[in-house]
Tab-separated table of N, CA, C and O in Angstrom:
chain	number	residue	atom	x	y	z
A	776	MET	N	110.567	51.017	177.350
A	776	MET	CA	109.154	51.134	177.134
A	776	MET	C	108.722	52.539	177.529
A	776	MET	O	109.038	53.009	178.607
A	777	ALA	N	108.000	53.169	176.664
A	777	ALA	CA	107.539	54.532	176.909
A	777	ALA	C	106.192	54.518	177.632
A	777	ALA	O	105.412	53.591	177.491
A	778	PHE	N	105.955	55.552	178.416
A	778	PHE	CA	104.649	55.709	179.045
A	778	PHE	C	103.679	56.266	178.015
A	778	PHE	O	104.055	57.009	177.124
A	779	VAL	N	102.411	55.886	178.155
A	779	VAL	CA	101.368	56.335	177.234
A	779	VAL	C	100.464	57.287	177.999
A	779	VAL	O	100.004	56.974	179.097
A	780	GLU	N	100.206	58.455	177.421
A	780	GLU	CA	99.331	59.444	178.044
A	780	GLU	C	97.895	59.165	177.619
A	780	GLU	O	97.589	59.125	176.432
A	781	MET	N	97.017	58.949	178.608
A	781	MET	CA	95.606	58.654	178.344
A	781	MET	C	94.736	59.504	179.255
A	781	MET	O	95.229	60.135	180.181
A	782	THR	N	93.435	59.486	178.988
A	782	THR	CA	92.489	60.266	179.774
A	782	THR	C	91.524	59.320	180.478
A	782	THR	O	90.940	58.453	179.842
A	783	ASP	N	91.368	59.515	181.799
A	783	ASP	CA	90.403	58.683	182.518
A	783	ASP	C	89.023	59.314	182.434
A	783	ASP	O	88.841	60.367	181.832
A	784	THR	N	88.027	58.674	183.029
A	784	THR	CA	86.648	59.138	182.880
A	784	THR	C	86.364	60.457	183.592
A	784	THR	O	85.387	61.117	183.286
A	785	SER	N	87.236	60.866	184.533
A	785	SER	CA	87.041	62.156	185.187
A	785	SER	C	87.648	63.300	184.376
A	785	SER	O	87.527	64.447	184.746
A	786	GLY	N	88.325	62.965	183.268
A	786	GLY	CA	88.940	63.990	182.431
A	786	GLY	C	90.396	64.242	182.761
A	786	GLY	O	91.046	65.056	182.109
A	787	GLU	N	90.914	63.554	183.774
A	787	GLU	CA	92.315	63.724	184.172
A	787	GLU	C	93.229	62.929	183.253
A	787	GLU	O	92.875	61.868	182.753
A	788	THR	N	94.425	63.451	183.043
A	788	THR	CA	95.426	62.755	182.244
A	788	THR	C	96.208	61.804	183.149
A	788	THR	O	96.617	62.171	184.240
A	789	VAL	N	96.383	60.585	182.671
A	789	VAL	CA	97.152	59.586	183.413
A	789	VAL	C	98.242	59.028	182.496
A	789	VAL	O	98.073	58.969	181.284
A	790	LEU	N	99.371	58.662	183.103
A	790	LEU	CA	100.446	58.020	182.358
A	790	LEU	C	100.397	56.532	182.648
A	790	LEU	O	100.368	56.117	183.802
A	791	VAL	N	100.377	55.731	181.602
A	791	VAL	CA	100.252	54.288	181.744
A	791	VAL	C	101.521	53.630	181.209
A	791	VAL	O	101.962	53.929	180.108
A	792	ASN	N	102.098	52.739	182.023
A	792	ASN	CA	103.231	51.936	181.585
A	792	ASN	C	102.656	50.649	181.000
A	792	ASN	O	102.104	49.829	181.735
A	793	PRO	N	102.755	50.439	179.686
A	793	PRO	CA	102.120	49.283	179.057
A	793	PRO	C	102.585	47.936	179.611
A	793	PRO	O	101.839	46.968	179.601
A	794	ILE	N	103.788	47.860	180.122
A	794	ILE	CA	104.294	46.584	180.617
A	794	ILE	C	103.571	46.141	181.891
A	794	ILE	O	103.549	44.955	182.215
A	795	ALA	N	102.937	47.066	182.604
A	795	ALA	CA	102.238	46.731	183.850
A	795	ALA	C	100.776	46.337	183.627
A	795	ALA	O	100.113	45.905	184.558
A	796	VAL	N	100.268	46.465	182.415
A	796	VAL	CA	98.864	46.167	182.132
A	796	VAL	C	98.675	44.654	182.069
A	796	VAL	O	99.331	43.962	181.295
A	797	ALA	N	97.792	44.148	182.931
A	797	ALA	CA	97.509	42.708	182.942
A	797	ALA	C	96.486	42.364	181.850
A	797	ALA	O	96.686	41.450	181.065
A	798	TYR	N	95.370	43.106	181.820
A	798	TYR	CA	94.361	42.922	180.775
A	798	TYR	C	93.420	44.107	180.783
A	798	TYR	O	93.463	44.950	181.673
A	799	LEU	N	92.572	44.189	179.769
A	799	LEU	CA	91.568	45.251	179.703
A	799	LEU	C	90.238	44.664	179.304
A	799	LEU	O	90.166	43.582	178.756
A	800	ARG	N	89.192	45.417	179.635
A	800	ARG	CA	87.830	44.938	179.409
A	800	ARG	C	86.950	46.131	179.049
A	800	ARG	O	87.167	47.231	179.541
A	801	THR	N	85.945	45.894	178.222
A	801	THR	CA	84.999	46.945	177.868
A	801	THR	C	84.152	47.289	179.081
A	801	THR	O	83.613	46.400	179.735
A	802	ALA	N	84.045	48.573	179.392
A	802	ALA	CA	83.220	49.032	180.508
A	802	ALA	C	81.783	49.225	180.033
A	802	ALA	O	81.522	49.322	178.836
A	803	GLY	N	80.867	49.298	180.961
A	803	GLY	CA	79.452	49.445	180.624
A	803	GLY	C	79.114	50.740	179.914
A	803	GLY	O	78.170	50.806	179.146
A	804	ASP	N	79.899	51.792	180.154
A	804	ASP	CA	79.604	53.092	179.545
A	804	ASP	C	80.323	53.303	178.214
A	804	ASP	O	80.371	54.411	177.708
A	805	GLY	N	80.891	52.257	177.631
A	805	GLY	CA	81.591	52.379	176.359
A	805	GLY	C	83.065	52.681	176.504
A	805	GLY	O	83.787	52.718	175.518
A	806	GLY	N	83.515	52.872	177.720
A	806	GLY	CA	84.932	53.105	177.956
A	806	GLY	C	85.680	51.787	178.093
A	806	GLY	O	85.202	50.737	177.673
A	807	THR	N	86.853	51.851	178.692
A	807	THR	CA	87.684	50.666	178.863
A	807	THR	C	88.195	50.594	180.291
A	807	THR	O	88.673	51.597	180.820
A	808	ASP	N	88.067	49.426	180.907
A	808	ASP	CA	88.656	49.181	182.221
A	808	ASP	C	90.023	48.548	182.010
A	808	ASP	O	90.143	47.529	181.333
A	809	LEU	N	91.037	49.165	182.576
A	809	LEU	CA	92.412	48.696	182.452
A	809	LEU	C	92.827	48.097	183.783
A	809	LEU	O	92.770	48.767	184.803
A	810	TYR	N	93.205	46.842	183.786
A	810	TYR	CA	93.619	46.153	185.007
A	810	TYR	C	95.132	46.018	185.020
A	810	TYR	O	95.737	45.621	184.036
A	811	PHE	N	95.733	46.365	186.159
A	811	PHE	CA	97.180	46.313	186.319
A	811	PHE	C	97.562	45.186	187.260
A	811	PHE	O	96.817	44.853	188.173
A	812	ALA	N	98.745	44.659	187.073
A	812	ALA	CA	99.278	43.662	187.997
A	812	ALA	C	99.503	44.344	189.344
A	812	ALA	O	100.075	45.426	189.407
A	813	GLY	N	98.998	43.740	190.417
A	813	GLY	CA	99.188	44.292	191.752
A	813	GLY	C	98.191	45.351	192.164
A	813	GLY	O	98.321	45.955	193.219
A	814	ARG	N	97.178	45.616	191.356
A	814	ARG	CA	96.165	46.614	191.707
A	814	ARG	C	94.791	45.962	191.620
A	814	ARG	O	94.448	45.365	190.597
A	815	ALA	N	94.002	46.073	192.675
A	815	ALA	CA	92.701	45.402	192.717
A	815	ALA	C	91.660	46.093	191.845
A	815	ALA	O	90.861	45.435	191.187
A	816	GLU	N	91.642	47.424	191.842
A	816	GLU	CA	90.615	48.161	191.109
A	816	GLU	C	91.125	48.560	189.728
A	816	GLU	O	92.279	48.943	189.569
A	817	PRO	N	90.246	48.519	188.724
A	817	PRO	CA	90.671	48.921	187.387
A	817	PRO	C	90.742	50.442	187.246
A	817	PRO	O	90.115	51.178	188.004
A	818	LEU	N	91.492	50.877	186.282
A	818	LEU	CA	91.530	52.281	185.893
A	818	LEU	C	90.579	52.420	184.716
A	818	LEU	O	90.739	51.745	183.701
A	819	ARG	N	89.544	53.249	184.856
A	819	ARG	CA	88.556	53.406	183.794
A	819	ARG	C	88.983	54.537	182.881
A	819	ARG	O	89.172	55.670	183.307
A	820	LEU	N	89.138	54.212	181.604
A	820	LEU	CA	89.581	55.174	180.596
A	820	LEU	C	88.477	55.441	179.596
A	820	LEU	O	87.619	54.596	179.358
A	821	THR	N	88.520	56.630	179.002
A	821	THR	CA	87.598	56.924	177.907
A	821	THR	C	88.192	56.323	176.643
A	821	THR	O	89.397	56.227	176.500
A	822	GLY	N	87.359	55.908	175.747
A	822	GLY	CA	87.839	55.340	174.485
A	822	GLY	C	87.557	53.852	174.403
A	822	GLY	O	87.458	53.157	175.410
A	823	ALA	N	87.435	53.400	173.179
A	823	ALA	CA	87.156	51.989	172.922
A	823	ALA	C	88.387	51.139	173.211
A	823	ALA	O	89.515	51.621	173.098
A	824	PRO	N	88.192	49.881	173.589
A	824	PRO	CA	89.338	49.012	173.854
A	824	PRO	C	90.315	48.912	172.681
A	824	PRO	O	91.522	48.858	172.884
A	825	SER	N	89.798	48.918	171.454
A	825	SER	CA	90.695	48.820	170.292
A	825	SER	C	91.626	50.033	170.210
A	825	SER	O	92.804	49.897	169.852
A	826	ASP	N	91.123	51.211	170.560
A	826	ASP	CA	91.958	52.412	170.550
A	826	ASP	C	93.009	52.364	171.658
A	826	ASP	O	94.152	52.756	171.461
A	827	ILE	N	92.616	51.856	172.821
A	827	ILE	CA	93.539	51.745	173.949
A	827	ILE	C	94.647	50.748	173.616
A	827	ILE	O	95.828	51.003	173.842
A	828	VAL	N	94.264	49.604	173.049
A	828	VAL	CA	95.247	48.586	172.677
A	828	VAL	C	96.224	49.139	171.650
A	828	VAL	O	97.432	48.928	171.748
A	829	ARG	N	95.728	49.856	170.673
A	829	ARG	CA	96.592	50.426	169.634
A	829	ARG	C	97.600	51.402	170.241
A	829	ARG	O	98.778	51.400	169.898
A	830	ALA	N	97.150	52.224	171.164
A	830	ALA	CA	98.052	53.176	171.814
A	830	ALA	C	99.116	52.458	172.635
A	830	ALA	O	100.287	52.850	172.633
A	831	LEU	N	98.733	51.385	173.325
A	831	LEU	CA	99.702	50.627	174.113
A	831	LEU	C	100.698	49.899	173.220
A	831	LEU	O	101.889	49.838	173.511
A	832	GLU	N	100.230	49.348	172.109
A	832	GLU	CA	101.131	48.654	171.190
A	832	GLU	C	102.102	49.613	170.525
A	832	GLU	O	103.252	49.263	170.271
A	833	ASN	N	101.662	50.827	170.246
A	833	ASN	CA	102.540	51.805	169.608
A	833	ASN	C	103.644	52.293	170.538
A	833	ASN	O	104.617	52.889	170.087
A	834	ALA	N	103.500	52.034	171.826
A	834	ALA	CA	104.515	52.463	172.794
A	834	ALA	C	105.690	51.497	172.868
A	834	ALA	O	106.675	51.778	173.530
A	835	ALA	N	105.577	50.362	172.194
A	835	ALA	CA	106.669	49.385	172.229
A	835	ALA	C	107.922	50.011	171.617
A	835	ALA	O	107.855	50.695	170.590
A	836	PRO	N	109.064	49.797	172.246
A	836	PRO	CA	110.301	50.395	171.722
A	836	PRO	C	110.709	49.753	170.401
A	836	PRO	O	110.435	48.584	170.155
A	837	THR	N	111.332	50.532	169.568
A	837	THR	CA	111.850	50.000	168.315
A	837	THR	C	113.214	49.392	168.576
A	837	THR	O	114.015	49.958	169.326
A	838	PRO	N	113.492	48.251	167.995
A	838	PRO	CA	114.791	47.632	168.236
A	838	PRO	C	115.916	48.479	167.636
A	838	PRO	O	115.709	49.168	166.647
A	839	PRO	N	117.089	48.421	168.230
A	839	PRO	CA	118.187	49.211	167.691
A	839	PRO	C	118.643	48.691	166.335
A	839	PRO	O	118.445	47.529	166.007
A	840	ASP	N	119.216	49.568	165.591
A	840	ASP	CA	119.737	49.222	164.274
A	840	ASP	C	120.968	48.342	164.468
A	840	ASP	O	121.933	48.748	165.107
A	841	PRO	N	120.983	47.109	163.917
A	841	PRO	CA	122.118	46.217	164.141
A	841	PRO	C	123.431	46.747	163.571
A	841	PRO	O	124.506	46.428	164.056
A	842	THR	N	123.361	47.576	162.530
A	842	THR	CA	124.604	48.112	161.958
A	842	THR	C	125.314	49.036	162.916
A	842	THR	O	126.538	49.082	162.951
A	843	LEU	N	124.540	49.755	163.724
A	843	LEU	CA	125.166	50.666	164.683
A	843	LEU	C	125.894	49.887	165.773
A	843	LEU	O	126.938	50.334	166.255
A	844	SER	N	125.392	48.727	166.154
A	844	SER	CA	126.081	47.950	167.181
A	844	SER	C	127.382	47.379	166.640
A	844	SER	O	128.329	47.149	167.393
A	845	LEU	N	127.455	47.123	165.344
A	845	LEU	CA	128.711	46.629	164.758
A	845	LEU	C	129.792	47.702	164.761
A	845	LEU	O	130.980	47.406	164.868
A	846	LEU	N	129.362	48.958	164.658
A	846	LEU	CA	130.333	50.061	164.653
A	846	LEU	C	130.864	50.385	166.041
A	846	LEU	O	131.940	50.963	166.178
A	847	ALA	N	130.136	50.001	167.061
A	847	ALA	CA	130.526	50.360	168.434
A	847	ALA	C	131.672	49.577	168.973
A	847	ALA	O	132.391	48.839	168.692
């Protein structure tokens, strides 16, 4: 699983591991609150929840080509 580079509300770049995300919620200012397993406070990100979800889904690894495993 690849880390996803996102921007929080202070303008800082953060790396997010999608597998650790428990859930997300729309924030009052139009951003997105990202909740992680084991963390009490959310990480507030800029961007709509749909954009955040799309970025996290795109980080999913592609399965290996089965033909290459037959050659190994």
